[in-house]
mmCIF file with all atom_site columns, C-alpha atoms in Angstrom:
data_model
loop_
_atom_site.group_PDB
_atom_site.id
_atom_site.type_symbol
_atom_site.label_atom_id
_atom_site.label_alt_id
_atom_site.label_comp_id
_atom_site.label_asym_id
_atom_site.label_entity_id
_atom_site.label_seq_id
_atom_site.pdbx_PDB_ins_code
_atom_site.Cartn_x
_atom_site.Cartn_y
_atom_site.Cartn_z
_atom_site.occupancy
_atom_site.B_iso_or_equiv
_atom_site.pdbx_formal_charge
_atom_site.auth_seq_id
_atom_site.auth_comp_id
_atom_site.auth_asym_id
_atom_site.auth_atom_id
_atom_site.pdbx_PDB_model_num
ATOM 1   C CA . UNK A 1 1   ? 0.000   0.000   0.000   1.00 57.00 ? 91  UNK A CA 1
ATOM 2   C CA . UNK A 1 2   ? 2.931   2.284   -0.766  1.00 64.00 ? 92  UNK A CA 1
ATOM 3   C CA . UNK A 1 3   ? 2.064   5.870   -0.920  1.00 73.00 ? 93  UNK A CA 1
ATOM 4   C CA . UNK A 1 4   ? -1.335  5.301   1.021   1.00 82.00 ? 94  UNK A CA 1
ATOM 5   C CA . UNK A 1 5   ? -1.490  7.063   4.547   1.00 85.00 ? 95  UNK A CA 1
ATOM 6   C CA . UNK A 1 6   ? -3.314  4.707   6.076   1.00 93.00 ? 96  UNK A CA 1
ATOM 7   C CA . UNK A 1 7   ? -4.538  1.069   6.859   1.00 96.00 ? 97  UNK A CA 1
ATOM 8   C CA . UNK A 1 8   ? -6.322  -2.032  5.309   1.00 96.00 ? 98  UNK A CA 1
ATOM 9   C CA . UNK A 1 9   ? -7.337  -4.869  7.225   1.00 96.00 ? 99  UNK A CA 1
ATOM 10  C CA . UNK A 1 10  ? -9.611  -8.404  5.964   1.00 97.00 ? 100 UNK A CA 1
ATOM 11  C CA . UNK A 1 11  ? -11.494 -9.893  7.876   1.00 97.00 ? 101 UNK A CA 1
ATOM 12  C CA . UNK A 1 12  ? -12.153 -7.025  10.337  1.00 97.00 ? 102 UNK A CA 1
ATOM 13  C CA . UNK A 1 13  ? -15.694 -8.748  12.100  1.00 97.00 ? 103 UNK A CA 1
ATOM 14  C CA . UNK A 1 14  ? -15.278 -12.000 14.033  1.00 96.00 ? 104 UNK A CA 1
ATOM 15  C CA . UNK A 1 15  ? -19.002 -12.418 12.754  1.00 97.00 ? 105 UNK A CA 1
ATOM 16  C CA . UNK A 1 16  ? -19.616 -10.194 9.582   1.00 97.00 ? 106 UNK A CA 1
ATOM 17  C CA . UNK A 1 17  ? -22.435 -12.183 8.422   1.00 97.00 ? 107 UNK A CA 1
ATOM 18  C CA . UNK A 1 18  ? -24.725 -11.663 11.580  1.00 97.00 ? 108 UNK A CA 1
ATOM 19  C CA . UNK A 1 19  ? -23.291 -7.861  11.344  1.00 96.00 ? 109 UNK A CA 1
ATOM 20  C CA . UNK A 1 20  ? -24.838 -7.898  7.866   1.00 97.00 ? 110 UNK A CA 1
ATOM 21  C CA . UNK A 1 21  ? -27.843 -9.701  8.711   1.00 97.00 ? 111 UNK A CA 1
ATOM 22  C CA . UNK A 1 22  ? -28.545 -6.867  11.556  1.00 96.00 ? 112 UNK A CA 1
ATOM 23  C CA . UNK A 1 23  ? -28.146 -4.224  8.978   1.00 96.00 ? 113 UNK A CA 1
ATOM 24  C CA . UNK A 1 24  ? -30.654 -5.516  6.888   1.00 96.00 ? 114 UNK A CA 1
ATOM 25  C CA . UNK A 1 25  ? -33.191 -5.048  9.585   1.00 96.00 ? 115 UNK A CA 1
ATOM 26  C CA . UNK A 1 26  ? -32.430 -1.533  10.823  1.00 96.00 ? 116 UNK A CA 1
ATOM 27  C CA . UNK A 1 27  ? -34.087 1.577   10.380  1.00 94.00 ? 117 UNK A CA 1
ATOM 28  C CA . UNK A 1 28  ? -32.833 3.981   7.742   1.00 93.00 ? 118 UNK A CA 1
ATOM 29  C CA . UNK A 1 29  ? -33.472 7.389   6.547   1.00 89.00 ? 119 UNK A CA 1
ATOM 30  C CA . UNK A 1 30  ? -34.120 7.841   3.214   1.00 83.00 ? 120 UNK A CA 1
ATOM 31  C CA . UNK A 1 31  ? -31.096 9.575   0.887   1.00 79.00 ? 121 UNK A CA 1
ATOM 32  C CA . UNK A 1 32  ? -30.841 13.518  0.639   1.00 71.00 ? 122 UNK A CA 1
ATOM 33  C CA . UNK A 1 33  ? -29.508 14.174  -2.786  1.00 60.00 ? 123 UNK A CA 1
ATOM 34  C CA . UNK A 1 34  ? -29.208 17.774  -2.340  1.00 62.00 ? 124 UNK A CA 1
ATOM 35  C CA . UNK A 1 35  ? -27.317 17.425  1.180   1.00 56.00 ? 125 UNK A CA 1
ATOM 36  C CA . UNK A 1 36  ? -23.504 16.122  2.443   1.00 57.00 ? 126 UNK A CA 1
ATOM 37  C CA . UNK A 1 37  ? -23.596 12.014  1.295   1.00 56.00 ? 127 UNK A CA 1
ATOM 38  C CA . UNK A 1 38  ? -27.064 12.298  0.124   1.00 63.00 ? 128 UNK A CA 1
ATOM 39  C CA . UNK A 1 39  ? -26.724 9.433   -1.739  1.00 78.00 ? 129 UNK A CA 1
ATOM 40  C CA . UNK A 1 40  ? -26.896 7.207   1.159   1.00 83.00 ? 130 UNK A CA 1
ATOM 41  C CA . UNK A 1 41  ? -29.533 5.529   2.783   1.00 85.00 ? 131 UNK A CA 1
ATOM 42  C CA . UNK A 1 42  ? -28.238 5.688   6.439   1.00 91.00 ? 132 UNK A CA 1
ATOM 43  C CA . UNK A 1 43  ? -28.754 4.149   10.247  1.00 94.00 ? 133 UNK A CA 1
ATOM 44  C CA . UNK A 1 44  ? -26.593 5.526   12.933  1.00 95.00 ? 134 UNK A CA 1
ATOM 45  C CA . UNK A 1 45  ? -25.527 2.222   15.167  1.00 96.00 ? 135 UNK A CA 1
ATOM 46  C CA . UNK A 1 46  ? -23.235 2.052   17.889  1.00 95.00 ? 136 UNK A CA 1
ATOM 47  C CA . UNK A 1 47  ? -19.345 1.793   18.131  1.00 95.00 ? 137 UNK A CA 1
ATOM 48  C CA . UNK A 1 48  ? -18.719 -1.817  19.332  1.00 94.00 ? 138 UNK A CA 1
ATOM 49  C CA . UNK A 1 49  ? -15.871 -2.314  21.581  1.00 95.00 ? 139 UNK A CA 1
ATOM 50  C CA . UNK A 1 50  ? -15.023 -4.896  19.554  1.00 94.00 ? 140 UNK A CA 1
ATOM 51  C CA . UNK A 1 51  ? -14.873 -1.805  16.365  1.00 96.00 ? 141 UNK A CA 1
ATOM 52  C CA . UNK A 1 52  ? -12.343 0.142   18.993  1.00 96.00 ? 142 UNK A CA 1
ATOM 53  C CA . UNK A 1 53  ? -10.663 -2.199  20.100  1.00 97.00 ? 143 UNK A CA 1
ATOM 54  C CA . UNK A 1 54  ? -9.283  -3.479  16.214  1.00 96.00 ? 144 UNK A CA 1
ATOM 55  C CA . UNK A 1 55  ? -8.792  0.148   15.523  1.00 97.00 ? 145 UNK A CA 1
ATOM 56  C CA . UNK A 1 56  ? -6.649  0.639   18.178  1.00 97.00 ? 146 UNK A CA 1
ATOM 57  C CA . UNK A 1 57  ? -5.269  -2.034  17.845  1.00 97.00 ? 147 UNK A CA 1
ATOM 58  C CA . UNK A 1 58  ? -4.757  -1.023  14.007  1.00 96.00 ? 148 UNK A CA 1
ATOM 59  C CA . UNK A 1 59  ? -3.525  2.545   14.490  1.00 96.00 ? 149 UNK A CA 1
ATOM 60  C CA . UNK A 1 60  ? -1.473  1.710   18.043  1.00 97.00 ? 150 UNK A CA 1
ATOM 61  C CA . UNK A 1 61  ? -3.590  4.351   20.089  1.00 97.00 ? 151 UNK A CA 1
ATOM 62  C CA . UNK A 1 62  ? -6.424  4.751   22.465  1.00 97.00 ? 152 UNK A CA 1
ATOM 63  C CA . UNK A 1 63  ? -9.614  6.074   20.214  1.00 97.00 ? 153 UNK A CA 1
ATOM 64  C CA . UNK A 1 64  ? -12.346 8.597   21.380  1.00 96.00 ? 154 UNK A CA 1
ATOM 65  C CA . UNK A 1 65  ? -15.755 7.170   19.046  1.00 94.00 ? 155 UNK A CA 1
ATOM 66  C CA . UNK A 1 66  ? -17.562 9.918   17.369  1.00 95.00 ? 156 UNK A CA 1
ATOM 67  C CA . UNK A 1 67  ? -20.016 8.024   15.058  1.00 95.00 ? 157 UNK A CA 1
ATOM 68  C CA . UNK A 1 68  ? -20.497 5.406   13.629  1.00 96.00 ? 158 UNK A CA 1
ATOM 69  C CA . UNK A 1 69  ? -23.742 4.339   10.662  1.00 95.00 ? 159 UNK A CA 1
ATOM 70  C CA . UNK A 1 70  ? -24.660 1.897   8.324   1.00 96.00 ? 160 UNK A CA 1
ATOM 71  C CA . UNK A 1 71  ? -25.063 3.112   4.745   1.00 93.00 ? 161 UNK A CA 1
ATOM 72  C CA . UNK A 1 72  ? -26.251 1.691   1.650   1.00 91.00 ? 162 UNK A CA 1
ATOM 73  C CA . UNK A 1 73  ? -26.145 3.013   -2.070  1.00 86.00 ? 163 UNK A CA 1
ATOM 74  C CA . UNK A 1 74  ? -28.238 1.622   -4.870  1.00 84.00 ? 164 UNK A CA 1
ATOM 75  C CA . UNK A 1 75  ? -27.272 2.057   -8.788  1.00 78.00 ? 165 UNK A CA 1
ATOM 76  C CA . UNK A 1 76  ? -29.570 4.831   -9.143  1.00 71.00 ? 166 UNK A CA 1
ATOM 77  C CA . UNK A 1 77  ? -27.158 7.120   -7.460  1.00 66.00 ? 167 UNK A CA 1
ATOM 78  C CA . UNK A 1 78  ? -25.154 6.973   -10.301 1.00 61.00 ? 168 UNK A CA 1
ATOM 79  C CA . UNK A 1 79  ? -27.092 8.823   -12.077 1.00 61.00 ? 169 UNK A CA 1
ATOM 80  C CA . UNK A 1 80  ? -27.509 11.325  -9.236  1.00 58.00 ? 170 UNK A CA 1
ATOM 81  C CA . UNK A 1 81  ? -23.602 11.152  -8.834  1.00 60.00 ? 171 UNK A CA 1
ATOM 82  C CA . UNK A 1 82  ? -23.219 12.117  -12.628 1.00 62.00 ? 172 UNK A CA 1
ATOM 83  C CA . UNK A 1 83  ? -25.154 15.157  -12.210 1.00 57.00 ? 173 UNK A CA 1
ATOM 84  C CA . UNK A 1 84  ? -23.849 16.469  -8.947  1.00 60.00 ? 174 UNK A CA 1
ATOM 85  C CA . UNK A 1 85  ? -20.311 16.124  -10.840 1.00 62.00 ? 175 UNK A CA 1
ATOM 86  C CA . UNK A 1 86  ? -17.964 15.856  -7.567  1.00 67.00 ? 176 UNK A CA 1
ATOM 87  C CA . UNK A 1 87  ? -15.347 13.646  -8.080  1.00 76.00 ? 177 UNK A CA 1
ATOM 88  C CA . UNK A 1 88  ? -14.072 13.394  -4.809  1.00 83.00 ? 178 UNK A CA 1
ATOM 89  C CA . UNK A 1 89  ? -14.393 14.484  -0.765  1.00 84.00 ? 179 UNK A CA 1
ATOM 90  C CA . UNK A 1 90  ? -12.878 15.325  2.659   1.00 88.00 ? 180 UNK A CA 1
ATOM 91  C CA . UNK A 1 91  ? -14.386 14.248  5.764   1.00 88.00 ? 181 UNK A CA 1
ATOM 92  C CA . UNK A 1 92  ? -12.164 17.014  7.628   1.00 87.00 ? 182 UNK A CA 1
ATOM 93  C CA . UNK A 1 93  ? -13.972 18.291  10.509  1.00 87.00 ? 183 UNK A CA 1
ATOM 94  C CA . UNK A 1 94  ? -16.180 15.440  11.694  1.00 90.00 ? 184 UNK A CA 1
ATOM 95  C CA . UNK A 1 95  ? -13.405 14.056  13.257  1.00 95.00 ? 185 UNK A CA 1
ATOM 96  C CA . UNK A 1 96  ? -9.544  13.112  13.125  1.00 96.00 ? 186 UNK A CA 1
ATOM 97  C CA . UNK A 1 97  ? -9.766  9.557   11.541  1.00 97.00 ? 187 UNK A CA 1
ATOM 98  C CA . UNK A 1 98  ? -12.718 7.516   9.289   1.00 96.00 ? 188 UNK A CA 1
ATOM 99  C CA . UNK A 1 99  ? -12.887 3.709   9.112   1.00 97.00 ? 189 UNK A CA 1
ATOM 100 C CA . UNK A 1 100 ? -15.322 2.073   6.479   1.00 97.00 ? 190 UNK A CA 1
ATOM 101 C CA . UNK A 1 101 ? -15.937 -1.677  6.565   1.00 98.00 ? 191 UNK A CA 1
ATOM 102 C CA . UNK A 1 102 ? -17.417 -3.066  3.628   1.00 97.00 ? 192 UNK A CA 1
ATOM 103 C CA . UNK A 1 103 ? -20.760 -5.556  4.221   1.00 98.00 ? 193 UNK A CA 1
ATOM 104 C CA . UNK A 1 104 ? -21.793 -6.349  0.316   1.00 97.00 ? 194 UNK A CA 1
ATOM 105 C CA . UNK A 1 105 ? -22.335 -9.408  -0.048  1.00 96.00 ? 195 UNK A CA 1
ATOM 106 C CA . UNK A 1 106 ? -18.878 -11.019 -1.518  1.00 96.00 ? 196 UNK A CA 1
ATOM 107 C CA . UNK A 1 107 ? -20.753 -11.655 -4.791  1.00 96.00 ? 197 UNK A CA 1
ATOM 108 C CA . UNK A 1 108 ? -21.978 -8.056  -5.427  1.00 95.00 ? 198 UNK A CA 1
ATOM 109 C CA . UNK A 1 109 ? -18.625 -6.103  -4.131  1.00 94.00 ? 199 UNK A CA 1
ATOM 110 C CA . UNK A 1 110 ? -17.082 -3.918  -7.106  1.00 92.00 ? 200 UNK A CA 1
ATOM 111 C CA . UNK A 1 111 ? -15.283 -0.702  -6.493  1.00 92.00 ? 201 UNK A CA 1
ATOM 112 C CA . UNK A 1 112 ? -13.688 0.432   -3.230  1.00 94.00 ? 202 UNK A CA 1
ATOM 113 C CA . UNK A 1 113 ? -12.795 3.571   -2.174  1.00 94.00 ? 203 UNK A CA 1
ATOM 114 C CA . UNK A 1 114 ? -10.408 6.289   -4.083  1.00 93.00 ? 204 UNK A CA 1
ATOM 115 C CA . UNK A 1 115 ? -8.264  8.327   -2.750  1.00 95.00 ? 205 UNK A CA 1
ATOM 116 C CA . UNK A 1 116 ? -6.970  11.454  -4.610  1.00 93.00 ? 206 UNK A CA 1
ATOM 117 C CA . UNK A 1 117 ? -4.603  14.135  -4.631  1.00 92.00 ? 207 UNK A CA 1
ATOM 118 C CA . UNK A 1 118 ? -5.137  17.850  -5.705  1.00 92.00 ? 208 UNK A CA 1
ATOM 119 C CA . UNK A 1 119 ? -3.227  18.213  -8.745  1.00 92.00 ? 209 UNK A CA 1
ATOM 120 C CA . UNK A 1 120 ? -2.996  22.362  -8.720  1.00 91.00 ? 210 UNK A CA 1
ATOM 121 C CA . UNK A 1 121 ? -1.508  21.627  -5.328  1.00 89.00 ? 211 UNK A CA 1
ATOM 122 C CA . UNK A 1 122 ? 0.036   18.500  -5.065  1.00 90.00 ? 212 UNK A CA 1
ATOM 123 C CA . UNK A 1 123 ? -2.018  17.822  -1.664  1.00 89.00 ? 213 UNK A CA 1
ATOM 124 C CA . UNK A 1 124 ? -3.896  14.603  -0.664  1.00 90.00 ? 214 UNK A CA 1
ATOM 125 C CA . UNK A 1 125 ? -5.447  15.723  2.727   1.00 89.00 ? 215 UNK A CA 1
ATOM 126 C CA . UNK A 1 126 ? -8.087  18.803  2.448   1.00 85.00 ? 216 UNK A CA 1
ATOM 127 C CA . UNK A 1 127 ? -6.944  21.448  4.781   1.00 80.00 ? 217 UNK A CA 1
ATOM 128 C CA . UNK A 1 128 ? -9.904  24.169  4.858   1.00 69.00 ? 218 UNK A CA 1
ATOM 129 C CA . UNK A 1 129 ? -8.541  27.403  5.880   1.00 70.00 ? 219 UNK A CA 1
ATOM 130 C CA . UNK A 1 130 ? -5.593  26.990  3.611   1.00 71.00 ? 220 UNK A CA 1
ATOM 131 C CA . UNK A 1 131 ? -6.632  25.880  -0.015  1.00 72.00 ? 221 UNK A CA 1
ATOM 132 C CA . UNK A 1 132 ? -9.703  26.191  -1.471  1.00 78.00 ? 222 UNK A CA 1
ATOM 133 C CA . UNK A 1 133 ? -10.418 23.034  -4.112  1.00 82.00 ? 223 UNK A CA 1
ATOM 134 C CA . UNK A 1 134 ? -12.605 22.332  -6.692  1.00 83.00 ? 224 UNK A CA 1
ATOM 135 C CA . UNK A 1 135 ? -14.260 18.831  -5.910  1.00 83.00 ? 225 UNK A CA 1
ATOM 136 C CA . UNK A 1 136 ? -16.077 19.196  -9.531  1.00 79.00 ? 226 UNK A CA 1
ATOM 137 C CA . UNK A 1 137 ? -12.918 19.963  -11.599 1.00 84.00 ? 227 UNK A CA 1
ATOM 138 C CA . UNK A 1 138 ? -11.875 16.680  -13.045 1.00 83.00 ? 228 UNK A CA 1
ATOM 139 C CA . UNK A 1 139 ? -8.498  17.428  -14.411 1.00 89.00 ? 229 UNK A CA 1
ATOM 140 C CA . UNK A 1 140 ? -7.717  18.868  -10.420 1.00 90.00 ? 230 UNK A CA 1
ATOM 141 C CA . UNK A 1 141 ? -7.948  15.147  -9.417  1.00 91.00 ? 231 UNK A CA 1
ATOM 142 C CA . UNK A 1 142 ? -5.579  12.273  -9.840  1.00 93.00 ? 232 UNK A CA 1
ATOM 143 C CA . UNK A 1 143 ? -6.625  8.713   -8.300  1.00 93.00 ? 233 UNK A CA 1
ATOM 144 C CA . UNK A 1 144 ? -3.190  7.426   -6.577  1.00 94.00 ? 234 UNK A CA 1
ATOM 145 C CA . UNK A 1 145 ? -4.606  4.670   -4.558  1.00 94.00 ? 235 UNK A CA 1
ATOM 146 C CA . UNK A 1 146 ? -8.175  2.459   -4.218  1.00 94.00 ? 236 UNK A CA 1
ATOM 147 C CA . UNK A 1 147 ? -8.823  0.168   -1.628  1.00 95.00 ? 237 UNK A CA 1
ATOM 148 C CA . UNK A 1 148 ? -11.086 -2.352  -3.709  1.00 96.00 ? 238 UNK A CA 1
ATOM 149 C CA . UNK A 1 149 ? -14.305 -3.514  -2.393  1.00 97.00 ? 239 UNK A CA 1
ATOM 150 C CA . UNK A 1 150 ? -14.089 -6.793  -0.145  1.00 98.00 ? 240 UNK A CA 1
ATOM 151 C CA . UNK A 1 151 ? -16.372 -8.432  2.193   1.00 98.00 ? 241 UNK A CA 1
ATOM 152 C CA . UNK A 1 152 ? -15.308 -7.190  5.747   1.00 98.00 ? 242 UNK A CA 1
ATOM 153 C CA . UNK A 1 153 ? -12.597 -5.390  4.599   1.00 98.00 ? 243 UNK A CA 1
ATOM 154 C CA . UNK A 1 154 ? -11.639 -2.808  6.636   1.00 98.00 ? 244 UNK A CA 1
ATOM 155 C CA . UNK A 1 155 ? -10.240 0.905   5.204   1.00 97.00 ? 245 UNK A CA 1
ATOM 156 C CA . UNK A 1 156 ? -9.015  3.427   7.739   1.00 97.00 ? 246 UNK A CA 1
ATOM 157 C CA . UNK A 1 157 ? -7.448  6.581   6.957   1.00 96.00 ? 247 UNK A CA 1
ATOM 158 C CA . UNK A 1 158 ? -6.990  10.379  8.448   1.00 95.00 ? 248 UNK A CA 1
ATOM 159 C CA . UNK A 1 159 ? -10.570 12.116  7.807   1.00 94.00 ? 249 UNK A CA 1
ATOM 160 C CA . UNK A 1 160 ? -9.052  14.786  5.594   1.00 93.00 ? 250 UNK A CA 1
ATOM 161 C CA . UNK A 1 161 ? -7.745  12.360  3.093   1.00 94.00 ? 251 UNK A CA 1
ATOM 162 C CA . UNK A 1 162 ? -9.293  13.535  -0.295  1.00 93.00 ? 252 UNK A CA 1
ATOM 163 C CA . UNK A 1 163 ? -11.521 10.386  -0.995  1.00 92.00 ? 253 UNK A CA 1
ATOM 164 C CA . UNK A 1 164 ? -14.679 9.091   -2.672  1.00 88.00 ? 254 UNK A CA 1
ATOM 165 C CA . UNK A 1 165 ? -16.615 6.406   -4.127  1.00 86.00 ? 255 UNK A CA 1
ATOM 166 C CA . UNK A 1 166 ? -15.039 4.115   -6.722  1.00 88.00 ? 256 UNK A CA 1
ATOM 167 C CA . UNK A 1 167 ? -17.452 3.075   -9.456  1.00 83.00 ? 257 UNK A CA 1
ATOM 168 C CA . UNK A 1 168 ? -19.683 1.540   -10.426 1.00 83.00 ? 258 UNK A CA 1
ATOM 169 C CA . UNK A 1 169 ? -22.793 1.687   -7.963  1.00 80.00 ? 259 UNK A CA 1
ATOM 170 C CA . UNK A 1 170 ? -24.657 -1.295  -7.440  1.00 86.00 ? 260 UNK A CA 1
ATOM 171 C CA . UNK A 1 171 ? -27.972 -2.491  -6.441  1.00 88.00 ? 261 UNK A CA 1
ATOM 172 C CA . UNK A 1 172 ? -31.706 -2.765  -6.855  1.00 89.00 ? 262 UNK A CA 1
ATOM 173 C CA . UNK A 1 173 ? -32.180 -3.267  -3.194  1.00 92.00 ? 263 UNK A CA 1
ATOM 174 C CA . UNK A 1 174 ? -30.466 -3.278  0.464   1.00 93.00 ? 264 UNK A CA 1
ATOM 175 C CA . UNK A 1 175 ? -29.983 -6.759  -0.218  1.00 95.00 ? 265 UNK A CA 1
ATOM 176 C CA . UNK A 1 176 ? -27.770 -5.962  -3.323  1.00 94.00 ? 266 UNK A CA 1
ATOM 177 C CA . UNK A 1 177 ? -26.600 -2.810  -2.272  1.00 93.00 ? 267 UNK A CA 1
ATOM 178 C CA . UNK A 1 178 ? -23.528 -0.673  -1.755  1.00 93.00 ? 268 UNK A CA 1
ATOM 179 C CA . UNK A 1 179 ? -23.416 -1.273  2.115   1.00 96.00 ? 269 UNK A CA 1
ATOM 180 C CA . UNK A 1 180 ? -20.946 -0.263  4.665   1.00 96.00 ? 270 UNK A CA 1
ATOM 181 C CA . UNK A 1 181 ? -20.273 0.524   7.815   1.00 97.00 ? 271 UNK A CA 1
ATOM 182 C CA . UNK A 1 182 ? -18.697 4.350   8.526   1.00 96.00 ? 272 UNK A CA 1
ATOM 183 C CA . UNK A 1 183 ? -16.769 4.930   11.775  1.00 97.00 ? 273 UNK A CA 1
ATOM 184 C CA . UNK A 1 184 ? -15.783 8.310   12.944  1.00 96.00 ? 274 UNK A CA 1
ATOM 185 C CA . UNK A 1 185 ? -13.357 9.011   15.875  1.00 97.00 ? 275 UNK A CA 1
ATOM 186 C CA . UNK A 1 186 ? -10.616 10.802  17.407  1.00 97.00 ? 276 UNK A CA 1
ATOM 187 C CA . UNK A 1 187 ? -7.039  10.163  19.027  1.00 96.00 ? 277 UNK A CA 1
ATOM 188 C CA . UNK A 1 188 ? -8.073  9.551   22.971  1.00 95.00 ? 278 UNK A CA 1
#
């Protein structure tokens, strides 16, 4: 994972297939298209201690949880996505690190999660008050690393990485769906 400031880790659940098989069941609000992640259905859940405990155990410190939700993303965001024209984000300022485990089924997963860097400025981590970047410029952007999409795989990384959604969305249904599980938290 040369040049990729953070971590990757299979087989992240002891039990991802009842951790999928609770997701199916929860509650979720329905996507806002016009809002941050509105392509997402979403379910906040709890931070497990046995979710802080890998990711200390991962990043060799003592976490603080912030938040933690199931999503899910159907293929219809696609078109959505194509519209809305951002190629990439920064979660910088919900909190100092994100984790997302992926809980597709193994036969649906394709994709992952990008990571870019600013071209104009050579930068990979979003730092507001400094730079001001075009997420909607596509030349700006250049893909350097993608963690691919793999049942309970787990992708950690600093929260103002510049990151997004690798293609293609997938899905007629939660069953079929786009699903993972996003962490925030902070250094304890």
């Amino acid at each position: 994972m040369k040049g990729f400031p953070g971590h990757v880790c299979d087989n992240f659940f002891a039990e991802p297939k009842k951790i999928r098989r609770a997701a199916l069941n929860l509650d979720f609000k329905s996507p806002n298209p016009q809002g941050m992640g509105g392509l997402a259905w979403r379910c906040d859940v709890p931070i497990t201690s046995e979710i802080a405990e890998k990711l200390e155990s991962v990043w060799g410190f003592k976490i603080q949880p912030v938040r933690a939700e199931i999503r899910y993303t159907l293929s219809s965001a696609a078109e959505i996505s194509e519209r809305r024209g951002i190629i990439c984000h920064s979660d910088a300022g919900t909190s100092e690190f994100t984790a997302v485990i992926y809980l597709s089924r193994p036969q649906d997963c394709l994709g992952g999660t990008a990571f870019f860097e600013h071209r104009p400025t050579k930068s990979k981590a979003h730092y507001p008050r400094q730079v001001a970047v075009d997420f909607r410029a596509i030349n700006a952007w250049k893909e350097y690393y993608c963690a691919n999409m793999k049942f309970n795989r787990m992708v950690t990384y600093h929260s103002n990485i510049f990151h997004g959604i690798k293609r293609p969305f997938f899905g007629s249904d939660i069953k079929s769906a786009r699903m993972i599980q996003s962490i925030r938290f902070n250094r304890a």
